[in-house]
Amino acid sequence: MVVLMDELNNTQGKTLPVQSDTELVLVIEHLTKKFGNFTAVDNISLHVKRGEIYGFLGPNGAGKTTTIKMIAGLLQPDKGQISINNRSLAGEPRKCKQDTGYIPDRPYLFEKLTGFEFLEFIASLYNLAPETFSRNTEHYLKLFDLENWKHHLIESYSHGMRQKLIISSILMLEPPLIVVDEPMVGLDPKSARIVKELFKNHASRGTSIFLSTHSLEIASELCDRIGIILNGSLRASGNLKDLQREARLEHSDLEEIFLELTGAYELQDIIAALRAE
Amino acid sequence: MQPFLFSAKNRFFPKHQIPFRALGVLFFSLAVCLVLYLIAVKVITYFHSQNELGIILSLKIFQMAWITMFAMLVFSCMVSSVSTLFLSQDNEIIFAAPVAKSEIFFMRYITTSIYTSWMMIVFSLPIFAAYGTVFEAGILYWPLMLGTIISTAGIATTFGMGLTVVLVNLFPAKRTKDIILYLSICFGIFIYLIFRLMRPEDLVNPDKYGHFIDYLSSLATPAAPYIPAAWAANLLSYYLLDREIDLLVAALLIITPITLFFLGEWAMERWFLAGFTKSQESFGGYRKFFSRGRYRRSSMQWTFLKESKLFLRDSAEWSQLFMIAALVIVYLYNFKVLPVERSLFEEEYVTNLISFLNIGLTGFVVASLAARFVYPSIGAEGGSFYIIMSSPLSTARYILHKYLFYVIPFTLLALILLVVSNRLLNIEGPMWWISVITGLIITWTVLAMALGFGAIYADFKAENRAAALGGIGAILFLFTAISFEMAIIFLGGSPVFRVMRGWLRHGVLPADDLLTLIVWILVSIGISLFLALFFIRRGIRKLEASST
């Protein structure tokens, strides 16, 4: 682990100066998305500051992935707007996308490319400088144990390897904003640990990270602030203290707050009934 | 069997809805069958009316049809049984359940048989039925024919499946699938070339009898006795000629599929688990490639590289190049053997007319190939399309890169078809230029339309590119592209005729005729630009508006 930490600390690349709290990288205002009569995202407003890790927490089907897809420019919102680095995503999509790295929850990749070719393709889409490319790919492939696999076709990769390749492809771009949907799905404990450390490391150097998860452990360990989404609406947003105040549970952990805020306290009754059987 | 039956039911008979889809498929199949039947009756009647030689020849073709059908069934059954037995997505659920291997074999046998043989049976029925009509075979021929078809299909599928179970033990499943795919494509090309280059229709042309005397002597010999399809052909031929049933052959046709089925079941018990284990160990992509040189920043260069790598590393895709090569050879060969010298009009007029119509024919080939390769190319990005859409590469630029990638090979293909056929027809002067310029305008527009329709109807969940061909978008694209080509050719008829008349009679291009020709070309360019931009823009809007 010592070696690993050295590796992580040696992460090269430009360090973004940490600026004042008022500098906002991602601003979402009154975001709404409907699918037919179903409102998937309902009037959500939030912001993420430079160098901040914002956790987007919610039960299955709450609207996390829909929100993330809108931030990544994959879905058009019905109402509201998204700004990235003070630019409107609707008005200047190319510039906003240049500043955003999106890591999806399901690693669909081009099966017939090798891992290295995939990285080259992604780098070309984002017009990455050749020297940054060679420096970063070497670093991340080594870090994720993909060095020996880089010239093999992606179709032979396991789920976890694909996930690691996608994460490498985004981290190598050094974007000011990283948007991640369920970052640890399919990762082994070592890789999950590396990813967490990498996120912290990048955030400390000024990268903003917006991540959705339903893992309370990841949210409480990684995130500076957390937003809890339920049925498409932002139920609460803030750091652990803010959420405790909101839930009126001053000395409770995130799990209890989450259950309280998402109205899942009936779960306690179910658990009690199951135990009584 | 339940998953297969339920999904088929849901697909064709959706709840609380009139099954338009099922009815559509039914009517379409019936219409195709009827057309096939009428064509077959006409051809066989022609053979039949010649003399005894014609009858022998028609029965020889009957045998060839049976053997071709049988071989195609064996190949297609082997390809799909590699998938159904070893690579199916539901395998893990089914094989983990306490179900006997013989039951699995039976289940996969029924579904594979239906998948692979329904089309062959539906399309061979009208042809074999036409023989019954022309030979006036009587009522008993029909059940006999139906039984023989089902039995032969049964033999082909059981044989194919049994062989697959054994083969997968020797090679990994994906490799086996590739091998069978190459073999079946080679077989398809072989049959296609034989039929086109031998020109069987010439055999009943009295002028040509002398050249085929050796061939004719072989006509009387019976087909290979060890091929089940030949049993079926012999049984029916015998009945068609003498109204008698060869009981030995009939017994063989009944017993063989049953025996093969039990042999297949036994092979399944004996070898299946080993093969299935192997198919999971061999994950297909364990091949090492080396990166070419240094990374460069150009997204266009990398889109080109990505497209070509995805194409060349997918055997189902690149193997189609053989088919295209065969198509080009046969296409050009037809120009070589065109009997223009026997025409009633002056040869020069006829060759120029053919060259003009060849523009449309080339356009048709380009449109068909664009439907197969270009139209599905956006949907083929599949789940990975999010990578493109979330990147700073604009959708318009992405489509432009795709267009430029496909425009090079398609331009080459169109030029080969146009220039070589013009050479074979001895076309020179203005017609040469008209055909090349118009041909290229049509090719470039059709490509843009294919991409536009491909974007509008992109199916990111299609299993492969070939699967997209059956969709409504592909049909609409083909319909629009062919209408466009016909409109261009139709509009050009009069100006080209006037220019060519002047050129062929006096060797000059009259100024006013030349002007109308130029106006036609400019109007064609205008229509082409409008259509290309219209469909591309609609495609871009659709891609940007839709979720991925």
Tab-separated table of N, CA and C in Angstrom, chain B residues 219-330:
chain	number	residue	atom	x	y	z
B	219	LEU	N	-25.736	-35.455	-67.645
B	219	LEU	CA	-27.039	-35.103	-67.083
B	219	LEU	C	-27.828	-36.328	-66.623
B	220	ALA	N	-27.672	-37.410	-67.353
B	220	ALA	CA	-28.484	-38.591	-67.057
B	220	ALA	C	-28.029	-39.298	-65.789
B	221	THR	N	-26.798	-39.040	-65.353
B	221	THR	CA	-26.304	-39.763	-64.168
B	221	THR	C	-27.039	-39.282	-62.916
B	222	PRO	N	-27.366	-40.199	-62.017
B	222	PRO	CA	-28.097	-39.792	-60.814
B	222	PRO	C	-27.194	-39.010	-59.866
B	223	ALA	N	-27.810	-38.248	-58.963
B	223	ALA	CA	-27.043	-37.448	-58.005
B	223	ALA	C	-26.414	-38.350	-56.955
B	224	ALA	N	-25.426	-37.778	-56.240
B	224	ALA	CA	-24.688	-38.552	-55.244
B	224	ALA	C	-25.637	-39.281	-54.293
B	225	PRO	N	-25.504	-40.616	-54.195
B	225	PRO	CA	-26.476	-41.382	-53.405
B	225	PRO	C	-26.307	-41.213	-51.903
B	226	TYR	N	-25.183	-40.605	-51.469
B	226	TYR	CA	-24.950	-40.505	-50.024
B	226	TYR	C	-25.415	-39.171	-49.441
B	227	ILE	N	-25.941	-38.288	-50.275
B	227	ILE	CA	-26.432	-37.010	-49.746
B	227	ILE	C	-27.947	-37.090	-49.548
B	228	PRO	N	-28.425	-36.878	-48.314
B	228	PRO	CA	-29.865	-37.014	-48.048
B	228	PRO	C	-30.721	-36.161	-48.981
B	229	ALA	N	-30.197	-34.975	-49.384
B	229	ALA	CA	-30.984	-34.120	-50.267
B	229	ALA	C	-31.216	-34.811	-51.600
B	230	ALA	N	-30.228	-35.611	-52.037
B	230	ALA	CA	-30.385	-36.328	-53.309
B	230	ALA	C	-31.452	-37.413	-53.177
B	231	TRP	N	-31.572	-38.006	-51.972
B	231	TRP	CA	-32.654	-38.992	-51.769
B	231	TRP	C	-33.989	-38.308	-52.006
B	232	ALA	N	-34.122	-37.138	-51.375
B	232	ALA	CA	-35.384	-36.405	-51.486
B	232	ALA	C	-35.659	-36.074	-52.948
B	233	ALA	N	-34.604	-35.577	-53.650
B	233	ALA	CA	-34.788	-35.194	-55.054
B	233	ALA	C	-35.158	-36.409	-55.888
B	234	ASN	N	-34.450	-37.551	-55.637
B	234	ASN	CA	-34.723	-38.760	-56.424
B	234	ASN	C	-36.126	-39.286	-56.169
B	235	LEU	N	-36.521	-39.255	-54.886
B	235	LEU	CA	-37.862	-39.755	-54.532
B	235	LEU	C	-38.926	-38.960	-55.290
B	236	LEU	N	-38.774	-37.628	-55.255
B	236	LEU	CA	-39.791	-36.780	-55.896
B	236	LEU	C	-39.688	-36.838	-57.420
B	237	SER	N	-38.447	-36.894	-57.962
B	237	SER	CA	-38.281	-36.973	-59.423
B	237	SER	C	-38.949	-38.250	-59.936
B	238	TYR	N	-38.692	-39.332	-59.229
B	238	TYR	CA	-39.248	-40.630	-59.598
B	238	TYR	C	-40.770	-40.542	-59.613
B	239	TYR	N	-41.294	-39.856	-58.585
B	239	TYR	CA	-42.746	-39.735	-58.502
B	239	TYR	C	-43.267	-38.818	-59.618
B	240	LEU	N	-42.538	-37.760	-59.885
B	240	LEU	CA	-42.966	-36.809	-60.926
B	240	LEU	C	-43.028	-37.485	-62.296
B	241	LEU	N	-42.058	-38.386	-62.543
B	241	LEU	CA	-41.997	-39.023	-63.867
B	241	LEU	C	-42.908	-40.237	-63.962
B	242	ASP	N	-42.873	-41.091	-62.943
B	242	ASP	CA	-43.580	-42.395	-63.056
B	242	ASP	C	-44.737	-42.574	-62.083
B	243	ARG	N	-45.000	-41.561	-61.228
B	243	ARG	CA	-46.064	-41.670	-60.206
B	243	ARG	C	-45.843	-42.861	-59.285
B	244	GLU	N	-44.603	-43.181	-58.990
B	244	GLU	CA	-44.342	-44.290	-58.070
B	244	GLU	C	-43.431	-43.803	-56.944
B	245	ILE	N	-43.551	-44.481	-55.790
B	245	ILE	CA	-42.730	-44.081	-54.642
B	245	ILE	C	-41.665	-45.143	-54.406
B	246	ASP	N	-40.417	-44.686	-54.308
B	246	ASP	CA	-39.330	-45.605	-53.977
B	246	ASP	C	-39.342	-45.808	-52.465
B	247	LEU	N	-39.779	-46.977	-52.033
B	247	LEU	CA	-39.994	-47.188	-50.592
B	247	LEU	C	-38.689	-47.163	-49.790
B	248	LEU	N	-37.619	-47.646	-50.418
B	248	LEU	CA	-36.328	-47.662	-49.713
B	248	LEU	C	-35.894	-46.218	-49.376
B	249	VAL	N	-35.999	-45.360	-50.367
B	249	VAL	CA	-35.608	-43.961	-50.159
B	249	VAL	C	-36.539	-43.298	-49.141
B	250	ALA	N	-37.832	-43.609	-49.250
B	250	ALA	CA	-38.807	-43.034	-48.312
B	250	ALA	C	-38.463	-43.459	-46.883
B	251	ALA	N	-38.115	-44.742	-46.714
B	251	ALA	CA	-37.766	-45.240	-45.381
B	251	ALA	C	-36.520	-44.529	-44.862
B	252	LEU	N	-35.552	-44.358	-45.768
B	252	LEU	CA	-34.318	-43.652	-45.373
B	252	LEU	C	-34.631	-42.242	-44.880
B	253	LEU	N	-35.544	-41.590	-45.590
B	253	LEU	CA	-35.897	-40.210	-45.227
B	253	LEU	C	-36.640	-40.137	-43.895
B	254	ILE	N	-37.314	-41.211	-43.532
B	254	ILE	CA	-38.021	-41.201	-42.239
B	254	ILE	C	-37.057	-41.543	-41.103
B	255	ILE	N	-36.238	-42.563	-41.354
B	255	ILE	CA	-35.395	-43.066	-40.254
B	255	ILE	C	-34.215	-42.128	-39.957
B	256	THR	N	-33.610	-41.560	-41.013
B	256	THR	CA	-32.379	-40.784	-40.813
B	256	THR	C	-32.531	-39.617	-39.825
B	257	PRO	N	-33.564	-38.759	-39.967
B	257	PRO	CA	-33.612	-37.643	-39.005
B	257	PRO	C	-33.766	-38.110	-37.570
B	258	ILE	N	-34.533	-39.207	-37.363
B	258	ILE	CA	-34.732	-39.707	-36.001
B	258	ILE	C	-33.408	-40.236	-35.452
B	259	THR	N	-32.706	-41.021	-36.275
B	259	THR	CA	-31.426	-41.572	-35.841
B	259	THR	C	-30.438	-40.444	-35.529
B	260	LEU	N	-30.388	-39.473	-36.435
B	260	LEU	CA	-29.449	-38.364	-36.232
B	260	LEU	C	-29.783	-37.578	-34.970
B	261	PHE	N	-31.089	-37.446	-34.699
B	261	PHE	CA	-31.488	-36.722	-33.492
B	261	PHE	C	-30.950	-37.427	-32.250
B	262	PHE	N	-31.118	-38.756	-32.197
B	262	PHE	CA	-30.631	-39.491	-31.019
B	262	PHE	C	-29.099	-39.455	-30.948
B	263	LEU	N	-28.467	-39.510	-32.105
B	263	LEU	CA	-26.999	-39.389	-32.124
B	263	LEU	C	-26.567	-38.022	-31.582
B	264	GLY	N	-27.317	-36.988	-31.988
B	264	GLY	CA	-27.030	-35.626	-31.521
B	264	GLY	C	-27.187	-35.540	-30.012
B	265	GLU	N	-28.247	-36.155	-29.510
B	265	GLU	CA	-28.498	-36.163	-28.064
B	265	GLU	C	-27.352	-36.850	-27.334
B	266	TRP	N	-26.894	-37.947	-27.945
B	266	TRP	CA	-25.786	-38.693	-27.339
B	266	TRP	C	-24.511	-37.837	-27.352
B	267	ALA	N	-24.273	-37.183	-28.487
B	267	ALA	CA	-23.089	-36.306	-28.593
B	267	ALA	C	-23.173	-35.191	-27.546
B	268	MET	N	-24.369	-34.707	-27.323
B	268	MET	CA	-24.584	-33.642	-26.331
B	268	MET	C	-24.193	-34.145	-24.938
B	269	GLU	N	-24.707	-35.346	-24.577
B	269	GLU	CA	-24.372	-35.947	-23.277
B	269	GLU	C	-22.867	-36.108	-23.134
B	270	ARG	N	-22.248	-36.554	-24.227
B	270	ARG	CA	-20.851	-36.965	-24.190
B	270	ARG	C	-19.897	-35.759	-24.190
B	271	TRP	N	-20.182	-34.752	-25.040
B	271	TRP	CA	-19.181	-33.704	-25.284
B	271	TRP	C	-19.606	-32.301	-24.895
B	272	PHE	N	-20.874	-32.125	-24.567
B	272	PHE	CA	-21.352	-30.744	-24.422
B	272	PHE	C	-20.608	-29.967	-23.342
B	273	LEU	N	-20.508	-30.561	-22.142
B	273	LEU	CA	-19.956	-29.796	-21.019
B	273	LEU	C	-18.521	-29.344	-21.295
B	274	ALA	N	-17.741	-30.280	-21.914
B	274	ALA	CA	-16.352	-29.931	-22.244
B	274	ALA	C	-16.328	-28.750	-23.208
B	275	GLY	N	-17.198	-28.795	-24.204
B	275	GLY	CA	-17.242	-27.724	-25.209
B	275	GLY	C	-17.698	-26.415	-24.613
B	276	PHE	N	-18.702	-26.499	-23.738
B	276	PHE	CA	-19.246	-25.280	-23.113
B	276	PHE	C	-18.188	-24.632	-22.221
B	277	THR	N	-17.449	-25.496	-21.498
B	277	THR	CA	-16.365	-24.992	-20.655
B	277	THR	C	-15.340	-24.270	-21.520
B	278	LYS	N	-14.996	-24.905	-22.645
B	278	LYS	CA	-14.007	-24.330	-23.560
B	278	LYS	C	-14.496	-23.000	-24.121
B	279	SER	N	-15.802	-22.944	-24.415
B	279	SER	CA	-16.325	-21.710	-25.015
B	279	SER	C	-16.249	-20.554	-24.025
B	280	GLN	N	-16.243	-20.880	-22.732
B	280	GLN	CA	-16.130	-19.801	-21.746
B	280	GLN	C	-14.682	-19.432	-21.483
B	281	GLU	N	-13.792	-20.466	-21.609
B	281	GLU	CA	-12.367	-20.177	-21.406
B	281	GLU	C	-11.839	-19.320	-22.536
B	282	SER	N	-12.290	-19.650	-23.752
B	282	SER	CA	-11.765	-18.927	-24.909
B	282	SER	C	-12.611	-17.704	-25.109
B	283	PHE	N	-12.169	-16.599	-24.574
B	283	PHE	CA	-13.020	-15.435	-24.677
B	283	PHE	C	-12.763	-14.655	-25.954
B	284	GLY	N	-12.210	-15.336	-26.942
B	284	GLY	CA	-12.222	-14.789	-28.295
B	284	GLY	C	-11.220	-13.695	-28.564
B	285	GLY	N	-11.052	-12.795	-27.634
B	285	GLY	CA	-10.237	-11.634	-27.952
B	285	GLY	C	-8.801	-11.770	-27.471
B	286	TYR	N	-8.397	-12.969	-27.143
B	286	TYR	CA	-7.045	-13.083	-26.601
B	286	TYR	C	-6.027	-13.006	-27.733
B	287	ARG	N	-6.031	-11.875	-28.367
B	287	ARG	CA	-5.072	-11.664	-29.434
B	287	ARG	C	-4.349	-10.375	-29.139
B	288	LYS	N	-3.071	-10.378	-29.402
B	288	LYS	CA	-2.284	-9.200	-29.073
B	288	LYS	C	-2.055	-8.375	-30.332
B	289	PHE	N	-2.237	-7.086	-30.224
B	289	PHE	CA	-1.984	-6.201	-31.359
B	289	PHE	C	-0.963	-5.163	-30.912
B	290	PHE	N	-0.234	-4.671	-31.854
B	290	PHE	CA	0.713	-3.626	-31.477
B	290	PHE	C	0.263	-2.293	-32.033
B	291	SER	N	0.451	-1.298	-31.238
B	291	SER	CA	0.004	0.024	-31.639
B	291	SER	C	0.905	0.547	-32.748
B	292	ARG	N	0.272	1.262	-33.675
B	292	ARG	CA	1.097	1.842	-34.751
B	292	ARG	C	1.618	3.192	-34.284
B	293	GLY	N	2.908	3.262	-34.199
B	293	GLY	CA	3.596	4.520	-33.970
B	293	GLY	C	3.044	5.400	-32.867
B	294	ARG	N	3.073	6.700	-33.125
B	294	ARG	CA	2.756	7.654	-32.071
B	294	ARG	C	1.311	8.111	-32.139
B	295	TYR	N	0.817	8.532	-30.964
B	295	TYR	CA	-0.532	9.085	-30.891
B	295	TYR	C	-0.560	10.452	-31.549
B	296	ARG	N	-1.591	10.686	-32.362
B	296	ARG	CA	-1.764	12.024	-32.959
B	296	ARG	C	-3.116	12.566	-32.553
B	297	ARG	N	-3.223	13.898	-32.589
B	297	ARG	CA	-4.408	14.519	-31.995
B	297	ARG	C	-5.644	14.487	-32.881
B	298	SER	N	-5.497	14.156	-34.169
B	298	SER	CA	-6.623	14.317	-35.097
B	298	SER	C	-7.772	13.351	-34.814
B	299	SER	N	-8.939	13.920	-34.511
B	299	SER	CA	-10.083	13.045	-34.240
B	299	SER	C	-10.574	12.403	-35.526
B	300	MET	N	-10.363	13.056	-36.677
B	300	MET	CA	-10.782	12.459	-37.943
B	300	MET	C	-9.943	11.220	-38.244
B	301	GLN	N	-8.638	11.366	-38.070
B	301	GLN	CA	-7.744	10.247	-38.314
B	301	GLN	C	-8.149	9.060	-37.434
B	302	TRP	N	-8.488	9.368	-36.163
B	302	TRP	CA	-8.819	8.286	-35.251
B	302	TRP	C	-10.199	7.695	-35.511
B	303	THR	N	-11.122	8.513	-36.027
B	303	THR	CA	-12.422	7.947	-36.408
B	303	THR	C	-12.211	6.979	-37.572
B	304	PHE	N	-11.351	7.369	-38.529
B	304	PHE	CA	-11.044	6.486	-39.667
B	304	PHE	C	-10.440	5.177	-39.161
B	305	LEU	N	-9.450	5.318	-38.263
B	305	LEU	CA	-8.766	4.132	-37.744
B	305	LEU	C	-9.740	3.236	-36.993
B	306	LYS	N	-10.568	3.869	-36.164
B	306	LYS	CA	-11.533	3.095	-35.376
B	306	LYS	C	-12.469	2.323	-36.311
B	307	GLU	N	-13.039	3.021	-37.297
B	307	GLU	CA	-13.986	2.372	-38.206
B	307	GLU	C	-13.315	1.209	-38.940
B	308	SER	N	-12.090	1.452	-39.438
B	308	SER	CA	-11.462	0.388	-40.216
B	308	SER	C	-11.064	-0.781	-39.321
B	309	LYS	N	-10.615	-0.488	-38.100
B	309	LYS	CA	-10.232	-1.582	-37.197
B	309	LYS	C	-11.467	-2.403	-36.801
B	310	LEU	N	-12.559	-1.722	-36.483
B	310	LEU	CA	-13.768	-2.436	-36.090
B	310	LEU	C	-14.261	-3.300	-37.246
B	311	PHE	N	-14.088	-2.811	-38.472
B	311	PHE	CA	-14.536	-3.565	-39.639
B	311	PHE	C	-13.627	-4.761	-39.895
B	312	LEU	N	-12.317	-4.516	-39.891
B	312	LEU	CA	-11.387	-5.577	-40.273
B	312	LEU	C	-11.223	-6.638	-39.185
B	313	ARG	N	-11.545	-6.286	-37.941
B	313	ARG	CA	-11.386	-7.284	-36.872
B	313	ARG	C	-12.665	-8.064	-36.621
B	314	ASP	N	-13.712	-7.764	-37.379
B	314	ASP	CA	-14.972	-8.491	-37.197
B	314	ASP	C	-15.185	-9.373	-38.417
B	315	SER	N	-15.038	-10.678	-38.210
B	315	SER	CA	-15.082	-11.576	-39.367
B	315	SER	C	-16.428	-11.533	-40.076
B	316	ALA	N	-17.497	-11.237	-39.330
B	316	ALA	CA	-18.813	-11.168	-39.964
B	316	ALA	C	-18.883	-9.989	-40.933
B	317	GLU	N	-18.020	-8.990	-40.710
B	317	GLU	CA	-18.039	-7.806	-41.570
B	317	GLU	C	-17.106	-7.959	-42.763
B	318	TRP	N	-15.811	-8.200	-42.471
B	318	TRP	CA	-14.864	-8.196	-43.594
B	318	TRP	C	-15.092	-9.336	-44.550
B	319	SER	N	-15.668	-10.454	-44.063
B	319	SER	CA	-15.893	-11.575	-44.973
B	319	SER	C	-16.888	-11.196	-46.077
B	320	GLN	N	-17.669	-10.124	-45.825
B	320	GLN	CA	-18.606	-9.666	-46.847
B	320	GLN	C	-17.872	-9.128	-48.080
B	321	LEU	N	-16.584	-8.778	-47.893
B	321	LEU	CA	-15.814	-8.259	-49.028
B	321	LEU	C	-15.746	-9.293	-50.154
B	322	PHE	N	-15.703	-10.579	-49.780
B	322	PHE	CA	-15.684	-11.633	-50.800
B	322	PHE	C	-16.957	-11.586	-51.635
B	323	MET	N	-18.071	-11.383	-50.911
B	323	MET	CA	-19.354	-11.327	-51.601
B	323	MET	C	-19.363	-10.148	-52.584
B	324	ILE	N	-18.798	-9.016	-52.115
B	324	ILE	CA	-18.794	-7.831	-52.978
B	324	ILE	C	-17.925	-8.098	-54.209
B	325	ALA	N	-16.763	-8.758	-53.974
B	325	ALA	CA	-15.874	-9.061	-55.099
B	325	ALA	C	-16.609	-9.935	-56.114
B	326	ALA	N	-17.336	-10.950	-55.622
B	326	ALA	CA	-18.085	-11.834	-56.526
B	326	ALA	C	-19.139	-11.041	-57.284
B	327	LEU	N	-19.787	-10.137	-56.563
B	327	LEU	CA	-20.832	-9.309	-57.175
B	327	LEU	C	-20.249	-8.452	-58.299
B	328	VAL	N	-19.080	-7.837	-58.031
B	328	VAL	CA	-18.448	-6.975	-59.031
B	328	VAL	C	-18.061	-7.791	-60.261
B	329	ILE	N	-17.487	-8.995	-60.022
B	329	ILE	CA	-17.056	-9.839	-61.153
B	329	ILE	C	-18.261	-10.189	-62.027
B	330	VAL	N	-19.333	-10.648	-61.365
B	330	VAL	CA	-20.515	-11.064	-62.131
B	330	VAL	C	-21.144	-9.874	-62.838
